[in-house]
PDB file of C-alpha atoms in Angstrom:
ATOM      1  CA  UNK A   1      -0.001   0.000   0.000  1.00 71.00           C
ATOM      2  CA  UNK A   2       1.709   3.194  -1.234  1.00 95.00           C
ATOM      3  CA  UNK A   3       0.800   6.841  -0.840  1.00 97.00           C
ATOM      4  CA  UNK A   4       2.215  10.267  -1.669  1.00 98.00           C
ATOM      5  CA  UNK A   5       1.262  13.816  -0.724  1.00 97.00           C
ATOM      6  CA  UNK A   6      -0.032  16.483  -3.083  1.00 97.00           C
ATOM      7  CA  UNK A   7       0.898  20.165  -3.004  1.00 94.00           C
ATOM      8  CA  UNK A   8      -2.284  20.921  -1.027  1.00 96.00           C
ATOM      9  CA  UNK A   9      -1.653  18.192   1.533  1.00 97.00           C
ATOM     10  CA  UNK A  10      -3.841  15.309   0.329  1.00 98.00           C
ATOM     11  CA  UNK A  11      -2.614  11.731   0.656  1.00 98.00           C
ATOM     12  CA  UNK A  12      -3.242   9.888  -2.605  1.00 98.00           C
ATOM     13  CA  UNK A  13      -3.080   6.132  -3.120  1.00 98.00           C
ATOM     14  CA  UNK A  14      -1.191   4.268  -5.828  1.00 98.00           C
ATOM     15  CA  UNK A  15       0.120   0.771  -6.379  1.00 98.00           C
ATOM     16  CA  UNK A  16       2.698  -0.754  -8.704  1.00 98.00           C
ATOM     17  CA  UNK A  17       2.600  -3.974 -10.724  1.00 98.00           C
ATOM     18  CA  UNK A  18       4.552  -5.697 -13.459  1.00 97.00           C
ATOM     19  CA  UNK A  19       8.239  -5.269 -14.209  1.00 97.00           C
ATOM     20  CA  UNK A  20      10.241  -2.773 -12.154  1.00 96.00           C
ATOM     21  CA  UNK A  21      12.557  -2.381 -15.168  1.00 95.00           C
ATOM     22  CA  UNK A  22       9.761  -1.907 -17.694  1.00 97.00           C
ATOM     23  CA  UNK A  23       8.448   1.249 -19.292  1.00 98.00           C
ATOM     24  CA  UNK A  24       6.568   3.191 -16.583  1.00 98.00           C
ATOM     25  CA  UNK A  25       2.871   3.173 -17.508  1.00 98.00           C
ATOM     26  CA  UNK A  26       0.640   5.333 -15.293  1.00 98.00           C
ATOM     27  CA  UNK A  27      -3.019   4.344 -15.581  1.00 98.00           C
ATOM     28  CA  UNK A  28      -5.573   7.110 -14.968  1.00 98.00           C
ATOM     29  CA  UNK A  29      -9.173   6.006 -14.343  1.00 98.00           C
ATOM     30  CA  UNK A  30     -12.604   7.293 -15.245  1.00 97.00           C
ATOM     31  CA  UNK A  31     -14.460  10.103 -13.489  1.00 97.00           C
ATOM     32  CA  UNK A  32     -16.010   8.161 -10.602  1.00 97.00           C
ATOM     33  CA  UNK A  33     -13.650   5.206 -10.674  1.00 96.00           C
ATOM     34  CA  UNK A  34     -10.199   4.362  -9.328  1.00 97.00           C
ATOM     35  CA  UNK A  35      -7.132   2.329 -10.204  1.00 97.00           C
ATOM     36  CA  UNK A  36      -9.199  -0.850 -10.291  1.00 96.00           C
ATOM     37  CA  UNK A  37     -10.510   0.424 -13.631  1.00 96.00           C
ATOM     38  CA  UNK A  38      -7.518  -1.385 -15.153  1.00 98.00           C
ATOM     39  CA  UNK A  39      -7.856  -4.740 -13.400  1.00 97.00           C
ATOM     40  CA  UNK A  40      -8.905  -6.557 -16.577  1.00 97.00           C
ATOM     41  CA  UNK A  41      -5.932  -5.273 -18.576  1.00 98.00           C
ATOM     42  CA  UNK A  42      -3.406  -5.738 -15.771  1.00 98.00           C
ATOM     43  CA  UNK A  43      -2.646  -9.451 -16.379  1.00 98.00           C
ATOM     44  CA  UNK A  44      -1.632  -8.534 -19.940  1.00 98.00           C
ATOM     45  CA  UNK A  45       0.733  -5.693 -18.992  1.00 98.00           C
ATOM     46  CA  UNK A  46       3.381  -7.606 -17.069  1.00 97.00           C
ATOM     47  CA  UNK A  47       6.275  -6.321 -19.191  1.00 97.00           C
ATOM     48  CA  UNK A  48       5.647  -2.735 -18.069  1.00 98.00           C
ATOM     49  CA  UNK A  49       6.027  -0.953 -14.750  1.00 98.00           C
ATOM     50  CA  UNK A  50       2.306  -0.396 -14.268  1.00 98.00           C
ATOM     51  CA  UNK A  51       1.286   2.313 -11.805  1.00 98.00           C
ATOM     52  CA  UNK A  52      -2.387   2.418 -10.823  1.00 98.00           C
ATOM     53  CA  UNK A  53      -3.459   5.732  -9.329  1.00 98.00           C
ATOM     54  CA  UNK A  54      -6.588   6.678  -7.385  1.00 98.00           C
ATOM     55  CA  UNK A  55      -7.206  10.320  -8.253  1.00 98.00           C
ATOM     56  CA  UNK A  56      -8.136  12.720  -5.447  1.00 98.00           C
ATOM     57  CA  UNK A  57     -11.571  12.007  -4.019  1.00 98.00           C
ATOM     58  CA  UNK A  58     -11.715   8.495  -5.457  1.00 98.00           C
ATOM     59  CA  UNK A  59     -11.039   5.032  -4.112  1.00 97.00           C
ATOM     60  CA  UNK A  60      -8.471   4.954  -1.336  1.00 97.00           C
ATOM     61  CA  UNK A  61      -7.229   8.519  -1.863  1.00 98.00           C
ATOM     62  CA  UNK A  62      -8.139  11.413   0.431  1.00 98.00           C
ATOM     63  CA  UNK A  63     -11.208  13.475  -0.312  1.00 98.00           C
ATOM     64  CA  UNK A  64     -10.505  17.157  -0.912  1.00 98.00           C
ATOM     65  CA  UNK A  65     -11.690  19.733   1.602  1.00 96.00           C
ATOM     66  CA  UNK A  66     -12.700  21.961  -1.314  1.00 96.00           C
ATOM     67  CA  UNK A  67     -14.483  20.039  -4.093  1.00 96.00           C
ATOM     68  CA  UNK A  68     -13.479  22.766  -6.553  1.00 97.00           C
ATOM     69  CA  UNK A  69     -10.085  21.035  -6.660  1.00 98.00           C
ATOM     70  CA  UNK A  70     -11.740  18.151  -8.502  1.00 98.00           C
ATOM     71  CA  UNK A  71     -10.714  19.624 -11.836  1.00 97.00           C
ATOM     72  CA  UNK A  72      -8.591  18.367 -14.696  1.00 97.00           C
ATOM     73  CA  UNK A  73      -5.645  20.732 -14.231  1.00 97.00           C
ATOM     74  CA  UNK A  74      -5.330  20.003 -10.508  1.00 98.00           C
ATOM     75  CA  UNK A  75      -5.534  16.279 -11.172  1.00 98.00           C
ATOM     76  CA  UNK A  76      -2.869  16.660 -13.870  1.00 98.00           C
ATOM     77  CA  UNK A  77      -0.659  18.334 -11.270  1.00 98.00           C
ATOM     78  CA  UNK A  78      -1.244  15.380  -8.952  1.00 98.00           C
ATOM     79  CA  UNK A  79       0.016  13.003 -11.639  1.00 98.00           C
ATOM     80  CA  UNK A  80       3.185  15.074 -12.047  1.00 98.00           C
ATOM     81  CA  UNK A  81       3.595  15.034  -8.245  1.00 98.00           C
ATOM     82  CA  UNK A  82       3.354  11.231  -8.286  1.00 98.00           C
ATOM     83  CA  UNK A  83       6.003  11.076 -11.014  1.00 98.00           C
ATOM     84  CA  UNK A  84       8.271  13.311  -8.933  1.00 98.00           C
ATOM     85  CA  UNK A  85       7.618  11.144  -5.879  1.00 98.00           C
ATOM     86  CA  UNK A  86       8.690   8.066  -7.848  1.00 98.00           C
ATOM     87  CA  UNK A  87      11.667   9.805  -9.454  1.00 98.00           C
ATOM     88  CA  UNK A  88      10.226   9.426 -12.957  1.00 98.00           C
ATOM     89  CA  UNK A  89      11.440  12.014 -15.433  1.00 98.00           C
ATOM     90  CA  UNK A  90       9.043  10.663 -18.064  1.00 98.00           C
ATOM     91  CA  UNK A  91       6.256   8.099 -18.261  1.00 98.00           C
ATOM     92  CA  UNK A  92       3.590   6.737 -20.581  1.00 98.00           C
ATOM     93  CA  UNK A  93      -0.043   7.422 -19.703  1.00 98.00           C
ATOM     94  CA  UNK A  94      -3.094   5.239 -20.295  1.00 98.00           C
ATOM     95  CA  UNK A  95      -6.171   7.332 -19.574  1.00 98.00           C
ATOM     96  CA  UNK A  96      -9.750   6.094 -19.453  1.00 98.00           C
ATOM     97  CA  UNK A  97     -12.443   8.752 -19.977  1.00 97.00           C
ATOM     98  CA  UNK A  98     -11.675  11.474 -17.354  1.00 98.00           C
ATOM     99  CA  UNK A  99      -8.183  10.006 -17.049  1.00 98.00           C
ATOM    100  CA  UNK A 100      -7.695  10.632 -20.760  1.00 98.00           C
ATOM    101  CA  UNK A 101      -8.627  14.292 -20.307  1.00 98.00           C
ATOM    102  CA  UNK A 102      -6.028  14.503 -17.540  1.00 98.00           C
ATOM    103  CA  UNK A 103      -3.480  12.902 -19.880  1.00 98.00           C
ATOM    104  CA  UNK A 104      -4.224  15.485 -22.578  1.00 98.00           C
ATOM    105  CA  UNK A 105      -3.893  18.268 -19.994  1.00 98.00           C
ATOM    106  CA  UNK A 106      -0.410  16.999 -19.157  1.00 98.00           C
ATOM    107  CA  UNK A 107       0.428  16.882 -22.873  1.00 98.00           C
ATOM    108  CA  UNK A 108      -0.656  20.512 -23.137  1.00 97.00           C
ATOM    109  CA  UNK A 109       1.170  21.745 -20.039  1.00 97.00           C
ATOM    110  CA  UNK A 110       4.103  19.389 -19.373  1.00 98.00           C
ATOM    111  CA  UNK A 111       4.679  17.481 -22.596  1.00 98.00           C
ATOM    112  CA  UNK A 112       8.350  16.868 -21.801  1.00 97.00           C
ATOM    113  CA  UNK A 113       7.255  14.487 -19.008  1.00 98.00           C
ATOM    114  CA  UNK A 114       5.537  12.133 -21.448  1.00 98.00           C
ATOM    115  CA  UNK A 115       6.770   9.110 -23.380  1.00 98.00           C
ATOM    116  CA  UNK A 116       3.431   8.082 -24.868  1.00 98.00           C
ATOM    117  CA  UNK A 117      -0.324   8.603 -24.374  1.00 98.00           C
ATOM    118  CA  UNK A 118      -3.187   6.185 -24.955  1.00 98.00           C
ATOM    119  CA  UNK A 119      -6.780   7.425 -24.660  1.00 98.00           C
ATOM    120  CA  UNK A 120      -9.568   4.991 -23.813  1.00 98.00           C
ATOM    121  CA  UNK A 121     -12.908   6.195 -25.191  1.00 98.00           C
ATOM    122  CA  UNK A 122     -12.334   9.904 -24.847  1.00 98.00           C
ATOM    123  CA  UNK A 123     -11.243  12.801 -27.010  1.00 98.00           C
ATOM    124  CA  UNK A 124     -11.110  16.611 -27.110  1.00 98.00           C
ATOM    125  CA  UNK A 125     -14.893  16.875 -27.574  1.00 96.00           C
ATOM    126  CA  UNK A 126     -17.313  15.128 -25.206  1.00 95.00           C
ATOM    127  CA  UNK A 127     -20.709  14.134 -26.603  1.00 95.00           C
ATOM    128  CA  UNK A 128     -23.606  15.856 -24.821  1.00 91.00           C
ATOM    129  CA  UNK A 129     -25.630  12.641 -24.747  1.00 92.00           C
ATOM    130  CA  UNK A 130     -22.991  10.911 -22.654  1.00 93.00           C
ATOM    131  CA  UNK A 131     -22.566  13.874 -20.328  1.00 92.00           C
ATOM    132  CA  UNK A 132     -26.285  13.876 -19.648  1.00 92.00           C
ATOM    133  CA  UNK A 133     -26.216  10.186 -18.791  1.00 93.00           C
ATOM    134  CA  UNK A 134     -23.307  10.713 -16.384  1.00 94.00           C
ATOM    135  CA  UNK A 135     -25.106  13.530 -14.551  1.00 93.00           C
ATOM    136  CA  UNK A 136     -28.082  11.234 -14.013  1.00 93.00           C
ATOM    137  CA  UNK A 137     -26.076   9.059 -11.610  1.00 94.00           C
ATOM    138  CA  UNK A 138     -23.116  11.225 -10.557  1.00 96.00           C
ATOM    139  CA  UNK A 139     -23.002  11.700  -6.793  1.00 97.00           C
ATOM    140  CA  UNK A 140     -26.063   9.541  -6.115  1.00 96.00           C
ATOM    141  CA  UNK A 141     -26.015   6.224  -4.292  1.00 95.00           C
ATOM    142  CA  UNK A 142     -27.565   3.488  -6.454  1.00 93.00           C
ATOM    143  CA  UNK A 143     -31.128   2.429  -5.730  1.00 93.00           C
ATOM    144  CA  UNK A 144     -29.981  -1.192  -5.698  1.00 94.00           C
ATOM    145  CA  UNK A 145     -29.254  -2.448  -2.190  1.00 95.00           C
ATOM    146  CA  UNK A 146     -26.892  -5.316  -3.022  1.00 97.00           C
ATOM    147  CA  UNK A 147     -24.085  -6.029  -5.441  1.00 97.00           C
ATOM    148  CA  UNK A 148     -26.225  -8.643  -7.163  1.00 97.00           C
ATOM    149  CA  UNK A 149     -29.068  -6.189  -7.696  1.00 96.00           C
ATOM    150  CA  UNK A 150     -26.667  -3.503  -8.933  1.00 97.00           C
ATOM    151  CA  UNK A 151     -25.180  -5.990 -11.400  1.00 97.00           C
ATOM    152  CA  UNK A 152     -28.619  -6.678 -12.852  1.00 96.00           C
ATOM    153  CA  UNK A 153     -29.260  -2.950 -13.165  1.00 95.00           C
ATOM    154  CA  UNK A 154     -25.909  -2.413 -14.872  1.00 95.00           C
ATOM    155  CA  UNK A 155     -26.470  -5.248 -17.299  1.00 95.00           C
ATOM    156  CA  UNK A 156     -29.886  -3.877 -18.264  1.00 95.00           C
ATOM    157  CA  UNK A 157     -28.551  -0.339 -18.655  1.00 92.00           C
ATOM    158  CA  UNK A 158     -25.570  -1.426 -20.755  1.00 94.00           C
ATOM    159  CA  UNK A 159     -27.340  -4.033 -22.885  1.00 91.00           C
ATOM    160  CA  UNK A 160     -27.665  -1.834 -25.985  1.00 91.00           C
ATOM    161  CA  UNK A 161     -23.961  -0.940 -26.039  1.00 95.00           C
ATOM    162  CA  UNK A 162     -22.332  -4.152 -24.904  1.00 97.00           C
ATOM    163  CA  UNK A 163     -22.438  -7.727 -26.173  1.00 96.00           C
ATOM    164  CA  UNK A 164     -20.197 -10.747 -25.659  1.00 95.00           C
ATOM    165  CA  UNK A 165     -19.365  -9.608 -22.121  1.00 95.00           C
ATOM    166  CA  UNK A 166     -17.567 -12.223 -19.987  1.00 94.00           C
ATOM    167  CA  UNK A 167     -19.835 -14.011 -17.536  1.00 93.00           C
ATOM    168  CA  UNK A 168     -19.889 -12.343 -14.131  1.00 95.00           C
ATOM    169  CA  UNK A 169     -18.394  -9.090 -15.451  1.00 97.00           C
ATOM    170  CA  UNK A 170     -21.257  -6.840 -14.321  1.00 97.00           C
ATOM    171  CA  UNK A 171     -21.204  -8.337 -10.836  1.00 97.00           C
ATOM    172  CA  UNK A 172     -17.458  -7.723 -10.648  1.00 96.00           C
ATOM    173  CA  UNK A 173     -18.017  -4.124 -11.727  1.00 96.00           C
ATOM    174  CA  UNK A 174     -20.618  -3.624  -8.999  1.00 96.00           C
ATOM    175  CA  UNK A 175     -18.409  -5.235  -6.359  1.00 96.00           C
ATOM    176  CA  UNK A 176     -15.430  -3.110  -7.359  1.00 94.00           C
ATOM    177  CA  UNK A 177     -17.056   0.309  -7.464  1.00 93.00           C
ATOM    178  CA  UNK A 178     -19.707   0.065  -4.735  1.00 97.00           C
ATOM    179  CA  UNK A 179     -19.306  -0.906  -1.097  1.00 96.00           C
ATOM    180  CA  UNK A 180     -22.089  -3.133   0.208  1.00 95.00           C
ATOM    181  CA  UNK A 181     -23.354  -2.149   3.683  1.00 95.00           C
ATOM    182  CA  UNK A 182     -26.421  -3.021   5.787  1.00 93.00           C
ATOM    183  CA  UNK A 183     -27.917   0.272   4.570  1.00 93.00           C
ATOM    184  CA  UNK A 184     -27.336  -0.449   0.900  1.00 95.00           C
ATOM    185  CA  UNK A 185     -24.542   0.356  -1.521  1.00 97.00           C
ATOM    186  CA  UNK A 186     -22.121   3.201  -0.865  1.00 97.00           C
ATOM    187  CA  UNK A 187     -20.090   5.134  -3.418  1.00 98.00           C
ATOM    188  CA  UNK A 188     -16.335   4.650  -3.484  1.00 97.00           C
ATOM    189  CA  UNK A 189     -15.807   8.292  -4.404  1.00 98.00           C
ATOM    190  CA  UNK A 190     -16.624  11.693  -2.949  1.00 98.00           C
ATOM    191  CA  UNK A 191     -20.251  12.503  -3.785  1.00 97.00           C
ATOM    192  CA  UNK A 192     -19.240  16.189  -3.927  1.00 98.00           C
ATOM    193  CA  UNK A 193     -17.680  15.396  -7.292  1.00 98.00           C
ATOM    194  CA  UNK A 194     -21.172  16.168  -8.578  1.00 97.00           C
ATOM    195  CA  UNK A 195     -21.008  19.634  -7.012  1.00 97.00           C
ATOM    196  CA  UNK A 196     -17.656  20.269  -8.688  1.00 97.00           C
ATOM    197  CA  UNK A 197     -18.827  19.094 -12.114  1.00 96.00           C
ATOM    198  CA  UNK A 198     -22.027  21.142 -11.965  1.00 95.00           C
ATOM    199  CA  UNK A 199     -20.081  24.271 -11.000  1.00 95.00           C
ATOM    200  CA  UNK A 200     -17.631  23.733 -13.850  1.00 94.00           C
ATOM    201  CA  UNK A 201     -20.461  23.140 -16.339  1.00 90.00           C
ATOM    202  CA  UNK A 202     -22.189  26.346 -15.183  1.00 91.00           C
ATOM    203  CA  UNK A 203     -18.971  28.355 -15.528  1.00 92.00           C
ATOM    204  CA  UNK A 204     -18.469  27.027 -19.057  1.00 88.00           C
ATOM    205  CA  UNK A 205     -22.037  27.859 -20.047  1.00 86.00           C
ATOM    206  CA  UNK A 206     -21.496  31.474 -18.997  1.00 87.00           C
ATOM    207  CA  UNK A 207     -18.357  31.946 -21.099  1.00 87.00           C
ATOM    208  CA  UNK A 208     -18.752  33.858 -24.323  1.00 84.00           C
ATOM    209  CA  UNK A 209     -15.912  31.872 -25.872  1.00 85.00           C
ATOM    210  CA  UNK A 210     -15.623  28.324 -24.568  1.00 83.00           C
ATOM    211  CA  UNK A 211     -12.103  26.857 -24.230  1.00 89.00           C
ATOM    212  CA  UNK A 212     -11.171  24.063 -26.607  1.00 94.00           C
ATOM    213  CA  UNK A 213      -9.306  20.897 -25.690  1.00 96.00           C
ATOM    214  CA  UNK A 214      -8.036  20.420 -29.239  1.00 97.00           C
ATOM    215  CA  UNK A 215      -4.757  22.295 -28.548  1.00 97.00           C
ATOM    216  CA  UNK A 216      -4.032  19.789 -25.752  1.00 97.00           C
ATOM    217  CA  UNK A 217      -4.721  16.970 -28.179  1.00 98.00           C
ATOM    218  CA  UNK A 218      -2.471  18.608 -30.782  1.00 98.00           C
ATOM    219  CA  UNK A 219       0.361  18.528 -28.224  1.00 98.00           C
ATOM    220  CA  UNK A 220       0.427  14.731 -28.666  1.00 98.00           C
ATOM    221  CA  UNK A 221       1.943  15.229 -32.118  1.00 97.00           C
ATOM    222  CA  UNK A 222       5.329  13.552 -32.235  1.00 96.00           C
ATOM    223  CA  UNK A 223       4.603  11.231 -29.302  1.00 98.00           C
ATOM    224  CA  UNK A 224       3.618   7.586 -29.680  1.00 98.00           C
ATOM    225  CA  UNK A 225      -0.112   7.794 -29.080  1.00 98.00           C
ATOM    226  CA  UNK A 226      -3.337   5.920 -29.610  1.00 98.00           C
ATOM    227  CA  UNK A 227      -7.085   6.026 -29.086  1.00 98.00           C
ATOM    228  CA  UNK A 228      -9.539   3.223 -28.367  1.00 98.00           C
ATOM    229  CA  UNK A 229     -13.241   3.768 -29.076  1.00 98.00           C
ATOM    230  CA  UNK A 230     -16.232   1.644 -28.182  1.00 98.00           C
ATOM    231  CA  UNK A 231     -18.332   1.459 -31.338  1.00 98.00           C
ATOM    232  CA  UNK A 232     -21.451   2.366 -29.321  1.00 97.00           C
ATOM    233  CA  UNK A 233     -19.804   5.081 -27.205  1.00 98.00           C
ATOM    234  CA  UNK A 234     -21.934   8.045 -26.149  1.00 96.00           C
ATOM    235  CA  UNK A 235     -18.851   9.962 -24.935  1.00 97.00           C
ATOM    236  CA  UNK A 236     -16.424   9.727 -27.881  1.00 98.00           C
ATOM    237  CA  UNK A 237     -18.506  10.265 -30.995  1.00 98.00           C
ATOM    238  CA  UNK A 238     -17.581   8.792 -34.356  1.00 97.00           C
ATOM    239  CA  UNK A 239     -17.161  12.347 -35.695  1.00 98.00           C
ATOM    240  CA  UNK A 240     -14.643  13.279 -32.993  1.00 98.00           C
ATOM    241  CA  UNK A 241     -12.847   9.939 -33.409  1.00 98.00           C
ATOM    242  CA  UNK A 242     -12.495  10.542 -37.167  1.00 98.00           C
ATOM    243  CA  UNK A 243     -11.357  14.135 -36.634  1.00 98.00           C
ATOM    244  CA  UNK A 244      -8.694  12.988 -34.168  1.00 98.00           C
ATOM    245  CA  UNK A 245      -7.340  10.622 -36.820  1.00 98.00           C
ATOM    246  CA  UNK A 246      -7.434  13.349 -39.464  1.00 98.00           C
ATOM    247  CA  UNK A 247      -5.541  15.860 -37.311  1.00 98.00           C
ATOM    248  CA  UNK A 248      -2.986  13.334 -36.076  1.00 98.00           C
ATOM    249  CA  UNK A 249      -2.292  10.890 -38.925  1.00 96.00           C
ATOM    250  CA  UNK A 250       0.253   8.945 -36.845  1.00 96.00           C
ATOM    251  CA  UNK A 251      -2.374   8.233 -34.167  1.00 98.00           C
ATOM    252  CA  UNK A 252      -2.934   4.516 -33.623  1.00 98.00           C
ATOM    253  CA  UNK A 253      -6.698   4.023 -33.533  1.00 98.00           C
ATOM    254  CA  UNK A 254      -9.099   1.145 -33.043  1.00 98.00           C
ATOM    255  CA  UNK A 255     -12.865   0.905 -32.756  1.00 98.00           C
ATOM    256  CA  UNK A 256     -14.183  -2.041 -30.756  1.00 98.00           C
ATOM    257  CA  UNK A 257     -17.452  -3.695 -31.780  1.00 97.00           C
ATOM    258  CA  UNK A 258     -19.855  -4.748 -29.016  1.00 97.00           C
ATOM    259  CA  UNK A 259     -18.551  -2.046 -26.682  1.00 98.00           C
ATOM    260  CA  UNK A 260     -19.931   1.286 -25.493  1.00 97.00           C
ATOM    261  CA  UNK A 261     -18.508   3.600 -22.852  1.00 97.00           C
ATOM    262  CA  UNK A 262     -16.154   2.303 -21.618  1.00 97.00           C
ATOM    263  CA  UNK A 263     -14.260  -0.658 -23.097  1.00 98.00           C
ATOM    264  CA  UNK A 264     -12.817  -2.954 -20.426  1.00 98.00           C
ATOM    265  CA  UNK A 265      -9.305  -2.976 -22.029  1.00 98.00           C
ATOM    266  CA  UNK A 266      -8.946  -6.745 -22.024  1.00 98.00           C
ATOM    267  CA  UNK A 267     -10.365  -6.885 -25.564  1.00 98.00           C
ATOM    268  CA  UNK A 268      -7.674  -8.316 -27.905  1.00 98.00           C
ATOM    269  CA  UNK A 269      -7.706  -5.311 -30.247  1.00 98.00           C
ATOM    270  CA  UNK A 270      -7.438  -2.880 -27.324  1.00 98.00           C
ATOM    271  CA  UNK A 271      -4.447  -4.763 -25.933  1.00 98.00           C
ATOM    272  CA  UNK A 272      -2.836  -4.904 -29.374  1.00 98.00           C
ATOM    273  CA  UNK A 273      -3.096  -1.119 -29.674  1.00 98.00           C
ATOM    274  CA  UNK A 274      -1.612  -0.585 -26.204  1.00 98.00           C
ATOM    275  CA  UNK A 275       1.379  -2.819 -26.982  1.00 98.00           C
ATOM    276  CA  UNK A 276       1.830  -1.253 -30.435  1.00 98.00           C
ATOM    277  CA  UNK A 277       1.971   2.280 -29.021  1.00 98.00           C
ATOM    278  CA  UNK A 278       4.324   1.382 -26.179  1.00 98.00           C
ATOM    279  CA  UNK A 279       6.795  -0.461 -28.432  1.00 95.00           C
ATOM    280  CA  UNK A 280       7.343   2.826 -30.311  1.00 90.00           C
ATOM    281  CA  UNK A 281       8.751   4.539 -27.228  1.00 92.00           C
ATOM    282  CA  UNK A 282      12.343   5.608 -27.759  1.00 77.00           C
TER     283      UNK A 282
END
């Protein structure tokens, strides 16, 4: 069990797996998730020095006193602080959803710290449909009272986007990201993340000229990089996926059938892309 301290005094959790001599690969999870987001891919990444990080307010990391610090730039700074703690001058990043936005922020602000970037079902534009779905559940405890009930709810909700899912996968998801108690299921993240996201969305809506994430994406030019898209994703649209490929012709890209948001990363084509990108590191 390993921890480090951020510039504002939070203790954040991380763990290491794989080869100590391998390419350092920091895995950054989705918005409400933690390092366990990568548990399905982990058995296939043994040649790398895999670092799983629980971002602030998630998993086993401290919750922030001020939820306003749950923002992409602060979280990017936390990743750099972890690298400094580990003595890593440079590292590769594998970012799922929110973690991919954090990875792009680092590309845009501290590109010299990066060896490669792989984005899992996220890009510089986020589809409104997917954002709306996220706000429906963000910060709310599930109505289901048990892991088994939550698994059934997940399976029903994901049925249209996912097929050929390994048996027991939805139960494992429920067990990983909810804590079962006598009073029902508890979140494994700070519910005030909702407060932070709503405040950020309101601030954006009031801007005359909204900031674009495309310059951060453009900063990946020259780095080994890749993007994985679930064919039924409601976060990374086909239009954004195609535009990413047009703007960065060297981008390794794969679209996974039978997957929505987010792919599990143990799909053969997803793993092939990850290995292909990382072998190009010089």
